[in-house]
Amino acid sequence: MEDRIFSQGVNAPSEGLLFSYRGILYPATVSSPETLEALKSFETRSDDVILAGYPKTGTNWLEQMVRELESTDAKYTEEEMKERINAEKELETFPRLEFGDPEIYERMKKLPSRRIILTHLPPDALPPSMLQSKAKILVLVRNPKDTAVSYYHFYNDMPVLPSFASWDEYFAAFMNGKLAWGSYIDHLVEWNKYIDLERIMVISYEELKEDQILGMKRIAAFFGFSVCEEDFRRIAEKTSFQAMKEKSKETHGKFGDIIFRKGLVGKWRDFFSKAQNEEMDQKFEDCLGGTKLAAKMKYDVYCKA
Ligand code: A3P
């Protein structure tokens, strides 16, 4: 599946790679305005496990961790596990809520519970049933400077996205939200509005990097997964950057090397000029200064030069 999407991008002219829906850009090889229209009718189940994060905040890592935690808690038999994997395959798309053809949401009704649903969308773009239901939503955030650098490489390495001639040109697009899924800062501002809801929890890439087991314990407690110490250790090993990168050909096909790039915190220092640092610091302060989300993200620790 991943390799088919990859090839579609290689052959597509760069001006057709993105489309705009309600003022936000999305990749045309994996979604369409019709799909995003159809998404409105998506029916959330109260036991859906929802993971939301802007691109490049570590969503593939979080997905793998949560899949492992969920299946450890559920104790699926081998047969059940096979059924679950086959049901996912029948969706015929890379698992992101906003990907696929407009009929995908009908097919998703056949997925057995608990469904693990991933999205890069901010809350105002989610289907109404998702915010109205009792389903829990785990929101992943990453410091905006590393997110920007990661997305820069992704944009330039992924055939399904247009390329930028220089970091400076890309940085302007990042700051203006002229990238797929729009502005990351706007995305954070939107999630901050929901931060006090009990059914929403925020976790950061950096806290998972600092102490993955502690982070996974927070995730398990939030979703009500019962997982023992030994399993936490096993899952941490299985989802380490190295382990995931080594397995990535199998799990992500040709996208593997592009997604599992460096997996580090603070590499933005190699890219941001003094002026770009100041611009980002100012924008973050203007849009999110003093908010609970900003405190959670520890901007001063991870983003100050
Ligand atoms: P870098 O480009 O900085 O290396 P997403 O999955 O949302 O596309 O995010 C990709 C980012 O998460 C990449 O960051 C990637 O290396 C990092 N990542 C993926 N798996 C990881 C893991 N197991 N541990 C730490 N970082 C990981």
Short mmCIF file of C-alpha atoms and ligand atoms in Angstrom, two decimals:
data_model
loop_
_atom_site.label_atom_id
_atom_site.label_comp_id
_atom_site.label_asym_id
_atom_site.label_seq_id
_atom_site.Cartn_x
_atom_site.Cartn_y
_atom_site.Cartn_z
CA MET A 1 0.00 0.00 0.00
CA GLU A 2 2.70 2.49 1.09
CA ASP A 3 4.80 1.68 -1.99
CA ARG A 4 1.82 2.27 -4.29
CA ILE A 5 1.28 5.72 -2.79
CA PHE A 6 5.02 6.39 -3.15
CA SER A 7 4.97 5.53 -6.88
CA GLN A 8 1.88 7.67 -7.48
CA GLY A 9 3.83 10.64 -6.12
CA VAL A 10 6.87 9.93 -8.29
CA ASN A 11 4.72 10.09 -11.40
CA ALA A 12 2.51 13.05 -10.49
CA PRO A 13 3.26 16.61 -11.68
CA SER A 14 4.21 18.73 -8.66
CA GLU A 15 1.37 21.26 -9.13
CA GLY A 16 -1.20 18.46 -8.67
CA LEU A 17 0.26 17.08 -5.47
CA LEU A 18 -1.82 19.20 -3.08
CA PHE A 19 -5.42 20.32 -2.96
CA SER A 20 -7.05 22.96 -0.84
CA TYR A 21 -10.08 22.24 1.35
CA ARG A 22 -11.56 25.04 3.48
CA GLY A 23 -8.36 27.03 3.04
CA ILE A 24 -6.02 24.22 4.17
CA LEU A 25 -3.74 22.15 1.92
CA TYR A 26 -3.80 18.34 1.86
CA PRO A 27 -1.89 15.74 -0.20
CA ALA A 28 -3.88 14.74 -3.27
CA THR A 29 -2.45 11.23 -3.62
CA VAL A 30 -3.97 10.10 -0.31
CA SER A 31 -7.08 12.23 0.15
CA SER A 32 -9.58 14.41 -1.74
CA PRO A 33 -12.19 17.12 -1.06
CA GLU A 34 -14.85 14.39 -1.44
CA THR A 35 -13.20 12.30 1.27
CA LEU A 36 -13.01 15.28 3.61
CA GLU A 37 -16.70 15.98 2.94
CA ALA A 38 -17.57 12.35 3.62
CA LEU A 39 -15.53 12.47 6.84
CA LYS A 40 -18.22 14.64 8.41
CA SER A 41 -20.47 11.56 8.58
CA PHE A 42 -17.87 9.45 10.40
CA GLU A 43 -19.41 7.72 13.39
CA THR A 44 -17.15 7.68 16.43
CA ARG A 45 -17.52 4.81 18.90
CA SER A 46 -17.14 5.58 22.57
CA ASP A 47 -14.32 3.03 22.86
CA ASP A 48 -12.36 4.37 19.88
CA VAL A 49 -8.74 5.13 20.78
CA ILE A 50 -8.01 8.42 19.02
CA LEU A 51 -4.50 9.74 18.43
CA ALA A 52 -4.08 13.24 17.03
CA GLY A 53 -0.86 14.96 16.05
CA TYR A 54 0.37 17.37 13.39
CA PRO A 55 2.65 15.68 10.82
CA LYS A 56 6.18 14.96 12.07
CA THR A 57 5.37 15.19 15.76
CA GLY A 58 6.14 11.46 16.12
CA THR A 59 2.76 10.04 15.14
CA ASN A 60 4.14 6.75 13.73
CA TRP A 61 6.02 6.18 16.99
CA LEU A 62 2.95 6.95 19.11
CA GLU A 63 0.78 4.76 16.92
CA GLN A 64 3.07 1.77 17.39
CA MET A 65 3.29 2.30 21.15
CA VAL A 66 -0.47 2.58 21.52
CA ARG A 67 -1.12 -0.45 19.30
CA GLU A 68 1.22 -2.47 21.52
CA LEU A 69 -0.30 -1.16 24.76
CA GLU A 70 -3.84 -1.75 23.53
CA SER A 71 -3.23 -5.30 22.33
CA THR A 72 -1.34 -6.17 25.52
CA ASP A 73 -4.33 -5.02 27.55
CA ALA A 74 -6.85 -6.75 25.26
CA LYS A 75 -4.91 -10.05 25.21
CA TYR A 76 -6.13 -10.86 21.68
CA THR A 77 -5.71 -14.45 20.59
CA GLU A 78 -3.59 -15.11 17.52
CA GLU A 79 -6.78 -15.60 15.53
CA GLU A 80 -8.27 -12.29 16.72
CA MET A 81 -5.02 -10.50 15.95
CA LYS A 82 -5.03 -11.87 12.39
CA GLU A 83 -8.63 -10.75 11.94
CA ARG A 84 -7.79 -7.27 13.14
CA ILE A 85 -4.82 -6.99 10.78
CA ASN A 86 -6.88 -8.27 7.84
CA ALA A 87 -9.72 -5.86 8.60
CA GLU A 88 -7.22 -2.96 8.54
CA LYS A 89 -5.80 -4.20 5.23
CA GLU A 90 -9.27 -4.13 3.70
CA LEU A 91 -9.39 -0.39 4.25
CA GLU A 92 -6.77 -0.16 1.47
CA THR A 93 -5.16 2.98 2.76
CA PHE A 94 -2.42 4.15 5.08
CA PRO A 95 -4.18 4.52 8.43
CA ARG A 96 -4.98 8.19 8.86
CA LEU A 97 -8.58 9.28 9.38
CA GLU A 98 -8.44 11.79 6.53
CA PHE A 99 -6.91 9.36 3.99
CA GLY A 100 -8.64 7.18 1.43
CA ASP A 101 -11.61 7.33 -0.90
CA PRO A 102 -14.97 8.77 0.21
CA GLU A 103 -16.32 5.25 0.91
CA ILE A 104 -13.60 4.57 3.49
CA TYR A 105 -15.88 5.60 6.39
CA GLU A 106 -18.39 2.91 5.41
CA ARG A 107 -15.59 0.33 5.40
CA MET A 108 -14.33 1.59 8.76
CA LYS A 109 -17.67 0.57 10.30
CA LYS A 110 -16.57 -3.04 9.84
CA LEU A 111 -13.39 -2.64 11.91
CA PRO A 112 -13.61 -4.54 15.19
CA SER A 113 -13.42 -2.54 18.43
CA ARG A 114 -11.28 -1.13 19.83
CA ARG A 115 -10.39 0.85 16.75
CA ILE A 116 -7.18 2.85 16.88
CA ILE A 117 -7.73 6.01 14.88
CA LEU A 118 -4.97 8.35 13.85
CA THR A 119 -5.33 11.82 12.49
CA HIS A 120 -3.23 14.88 11.69
CA LEU A 121 -6.32 17.11 11.81
CA PRO A 122 -6.87 19.84 14.39
CA PRO A 123 -10.10 19.63 16.46
CA ASP A 124 -12.05 22.12 14.32
CA ALA A 125 -11.57 19.85 11.28
CA LEU A 126 -12.60 16.62 13.02
CA PRO A 127 -15.98 15.02 12.34
CA PRO A 128 -18.60 16.35 14.80
CA SER A 129 -19.18 12.88 16.30
CA MET A 130 -15.60 12.75 17.49
CA LEU A 131 -15.80 15.75 19.77
CA GLN A 132 -19.31 14.88 20.92
CA SER A 133 -18.62 11.24 21.78
CA LYS A 134 -17.07 9.89 24.97
CA ALA A 135 -14.04 8.57 23.09
CA LYS A 136 -10.70 9.60 24.52
CA ILE A 137 -8.31 11.63 22.41
CA LEU A 138 -4.57 11.63 22.97
CA VAL A 139 -2.96 14.72 21.46
CA LEU A 140 0.71 14.51 20.53
CA VAL A 141 2.80 17.68 20.37
CA ARG A 142 6.45 18.33 19.55
CA ASN A 143 8.49 21.49 19.85
CA PRO A 144 7.74 23.55 16.74
CA LYS A 145 11.38 23.99 15.73
CA ASP A 146 12.19 20.28 15.49
CA THR A 147 8.77 19.70 13.94
CA ALA A 148 9.59 22.29 11.26
CA VAL A 149 12.97 20.67 10.49
CA SER A 150 11.48 17.19 10.36
CA TYR A 151 8.70 18.36 8.04
CA TYR A 152 11.25 20.11 5.82
CA HIS A 153 13.07 16.84 5.16
CA PHE A 154 9.80 15.00 4.76
CA TYR A 155 8.55 17.51 2.20
CA ASN A 156 11.73 17.29 0.18
CA ASP A 157 12.14 13.51 0.42
CA MET A 158 8.53 12.47 -0.18
CA PRO A 159 7.51 12.17 -3.83
CA VAL A 160 3.88 12.77 -2.79
CA LEU A 161 4.72 16.32 -1.65
CA PRO A 162 6.24 19.22 -3.61
CA SER A 163 9.87 20.11 -2.90
CA PHE A 164 11.33 23.39 -1.65
CA ALA A 165 14.42 24.90 -3.22
CA SER A 166 15.83 26.07 0.13
CA TRP A 167 15.30 25.93 3.89
CA ASP A 168 14.51 29.68 3.88
CA GLU A 169 11.76 29.27 1.32
CA TYR A 170 10.36 26.35 3.28
CA PHE A 171 10.55 28.22 6.61
CA ALA A 172 8.36 31.02 5.22
CA ALA A 173 5.79 28.43 4.10
CA PHE A 174 5.87 26.77 7.54
CA MET A 175 5.31 30.08 9.30
CA ASN A 176 2.46 31.01 6.92
CA GLY A 177 0.74 27.64 7.15
CA LYS A 178 1.24 27.02 3.44
CA LEU A 179 1.97 23.33 3.98
CA ALA A 180 -0.17 20.21 4.06
CA TRP A 181 -2.39 20.33 7.18
CA GLY A 182 -1.87 24.06 7.48
CA SER A 183 -0.17 26.00 10.25
CA TYR A 184 1.30 24.04 13.15
CA ILE A 185 0.93 27.02 15.48
CA ASP A 186 -2.78 27.34 14.56
CA HIS A 187 -3.11 23.62 15.15
CA LEU A 188 -1.69 24.03 18.68
CA VAL A 189 -3.91 27.04 19.38
CA GLU A 190 -6.97 24.97 18.44
CA TRP A 191 -6.00 22.02 20.67
CA ASN A 192 -5.26 24.35 23.56
CA LYS A 193 -8.98 25.21 23.60
CA TYR A 194 -9.75 21.61 24.58
CA ILE A 195 -6.94 21.04 27.04
CA ASP A 196 -9.18 21.05 30.13
CA LEU A 197 -11.52 18.32 28.89
CA GLU A 198 -11.15 15.10 30.86
CA ARG A 199 -11.33 12.98 27.72
CA ILE A 200 -8.35 14.73 26.18
CA MET A 201 -4.75 14.26 27.21
CA VAL A 202 -1.68 15.92 25.76
CA ILE A 203 1.67 14.15 25.56
CA SER A 204 4.86 15.55 24.09
CA TYR A 205 7.48 13.93 21.88
CA GLU A 206 10.13 15.31 24.21
CA GLU A 207 8.67 13.71 27.35
CA LEU A 208 8.49 10.38 25.52
CA LYS A 209 12.13 10.80 24.52
CA GLU A 210 13.12 11.67 28.09
CA ASP A 211 11.40 8.71 29.72
CA GLN A 212 9.41 6.54 27.36
CA ILE A 213 8.21 4.14 30.04
CA LEU A 214 6.86 6.95 32.19
CA GLY A 215 5.15 8.41 29.11
CA MET A 216 3.61 5.04 28.23
CA LYS A 217 2.37 4.68 31.82
CA ARG A 218 0.52 7.99 31.44
CA ILE A 219 -0.94 6.80 28.14
CA ALA A 220 -2.02 3.44 29.59
CA ALA A 221 -3.62 5.12 32.62
CA PHE A 222 -5.47 7.57 30.37
CA PHE A 223 -6.96 4.87 28.13
CA GLY A 224 -7.45 2.44 31.03
CA PHE A 225 -5.04 -0.18 29.66
CA SER A 226 -3.69 -2.61 32.20
CA VAL A 227 -0.02 -3.30 31.38
CA CYS A 228 2.66 -4.79 33.69
CA GLU A 229 6.21 -3.49 34.21
CA GLU A 230 7.72 -6.23 32.07
CA ASP A 231 5.39 -5.39 29.17
CA PHE A 232 6.23 -1.69 29.41
CA ARG A 233 9.90 -2.61 29.10
CA ARG A 234 9.23 -4.98 26.20
CA ILE A 235 7.17 -2.35 24.34
CA ALA A 236 9.81 0.34 24.93
CA GLU A 237 12.43 -1.92 23.34
CA LYS A 238 10.20 -2.89 20.44
CA THR A 239 9.36 0.75 19.69
CA SER A 240 12.82 2.25 20.16
CA PHE A 241 13.94 4.39 17.23
CA GLN A 242 16.53 1.80 16.21
CA ALA A 243 14.09 -1.11 16.37
CA MET A 244 11.42 0.73 14.41
CA LYS A 245 13.90 1.95 11.81
CA GLU A 246 15.25 -1.57 11.30
CA LYS A 247 11.73 -2.92 10.75
CA SER A 248 10.57 0.02 8.67
CA LYS A 249 10.93 -1.63 5.23
CA GLU A 250 8.44 -4.22 6.42
CA THR A 251 6.10 -1.79 8.18
CA HIS A 252 6.33 1.30 5.92
CA GLY A 253 7.84 0.11 2.63
CA LYS A 254 9.72 2.86 0.76
CA PHE A 255 8.52 5.49 3.26
CA GLY A 256 10.50 3.79 6.03
CA ASP A 257 13.81 5.61 5.60
CA ILE A 258 12.02 8.93 5.15
CA ILE A 259 9.90 8.65 8.31
CA PHE A 260 12.55 7.18 10.63
CA ARG A 261 15.14 9.87 9.98
CA LYS A 262 17.02 10.94 13.14
CA GLY A 263 14.62 10.69 16.06
CA LEU A 264 16.42 13.34 18.12
CA VAL A 265 15.57 16.49 20.08
CA GLY A 266 17.25 19.85 19.40
CA LYS A 267 18.60 19.36 15.87
CA TRP A 268 16.74 22.53 14.81
CA ARG A 269 19.87 24.42 15.92
CA ASP A 270 21.57 23.30 12.69
CA PHE A 271 18.91 24.98 10.55
CA PHE A 272 17.42 28.06 12.20
CA SER A 273 19.10 31.41 11.61
CA LYS A 274 19.05 34.01 14.39
CA ALA A 275 16.22 35.87 12.66
CA GLN A 276 14.21 32.68 12.16
CA ASN A 277 14.65 31.78 15.83
CA GLU A 278 13.37 35.17 16.86
CA GLU A 279 10.45 34.97 14.47
CA MET A 280 9.37 31.59 15.81
CA ASP A 281 9.88 32.61 19.47
CA GLN A 282 7.77 35.71 18.90
CA LYS A 283 5.02 33.85 17.08
CA PHE A 284 4.85 31.17 19.76
CA GLU A 285 4.71 33.82 22.47
CA ASP A 286 2.01 35.82 20.64
CA CYS A 287 -0.19 32.81 19.92
CA LEU A 288 0.42 30.50 22.86
CA GLY A 289 2.33 32.46 25.53
CA GLY A 290 0.96 31.76 29.04
CA THR A 291 -1.28 28.88 27.90
CA LYS A 292 -1.42 25.45 29.54
CA LEU A 293 -0.29 23.88 26.29
CA ALA A 294 2.82 26.07 26.15
CA ALA A 295 3.69 25.07 29.73
CA LYS A 296 3.25 21.42 28.78
CA MET A 297 5.51 21.84 25.75
CA LYS A 298 8.30 23.47 27.81
CA TYR A 299 9.15 25.83 24.97
CA ASP A 300 11.89 27.51 26.99
CA VAL A 301 13.66 24.21 27.59
CA TYR A 302 13.48 22.83 24.06
CA CYS A 303 13.30 25.86 21.81
CA LYS A 304 15.42 28.65 23.21
CA ALA A 305 18.73 29.16 21.43
P1 A3P B 1 12.94 13.38 12.67
O1 A3P B 1 12.58 13.73 11.27
O2 A3P B 1 13.29 14.57 13.51
O3 A3P B 1 13.94 12.29 12.77
P2 A3P B 1 5.77 11.28 12.18
O4 A3P B 1 5.75 9.84 12.58
O5 A3P B 1 4.68 12.06 12.84
O6 A3P B 1 5.85 11.43 10.73
O7 A3P B 1 7.10 11.90 12.81
C1 A3P B 1 8.36 11.53 12.34
C2 A3P B 1 9.40 11.93 13.35
O8 A3P B 1 9.34 11.02 14.47
C3 A3P B 1 10.79 11.79 12.76
O9 A3P B 1 11.59 12.79 13.37
C4 A3P B 1 11.18 10.39 13.22
O10 A3P B 1 12.55 10.13 13.21
C5 A3P B 1 10.60 10.40 14.62
N1 A3P B 1 10.43 9.03 15.14
C6 A3P B 1 9.83 8.00 14.52
N2 A3P B 1 9.92 6.89 15.29
C7 A3P B 1 10.58 7.24 16.40
C8 A3P B 1 10.99 6.52 17.56
N3 A3P B 1 10.74 5.22 17.70
N4 A3P B 1 11.66 7.21 18.52
C9 A3P B 1 11.92 8.53 18.37
N5 A3P B 1 11.57 9.26 17.29
C10 A3P B 1 10.91 8.62 16.32
#
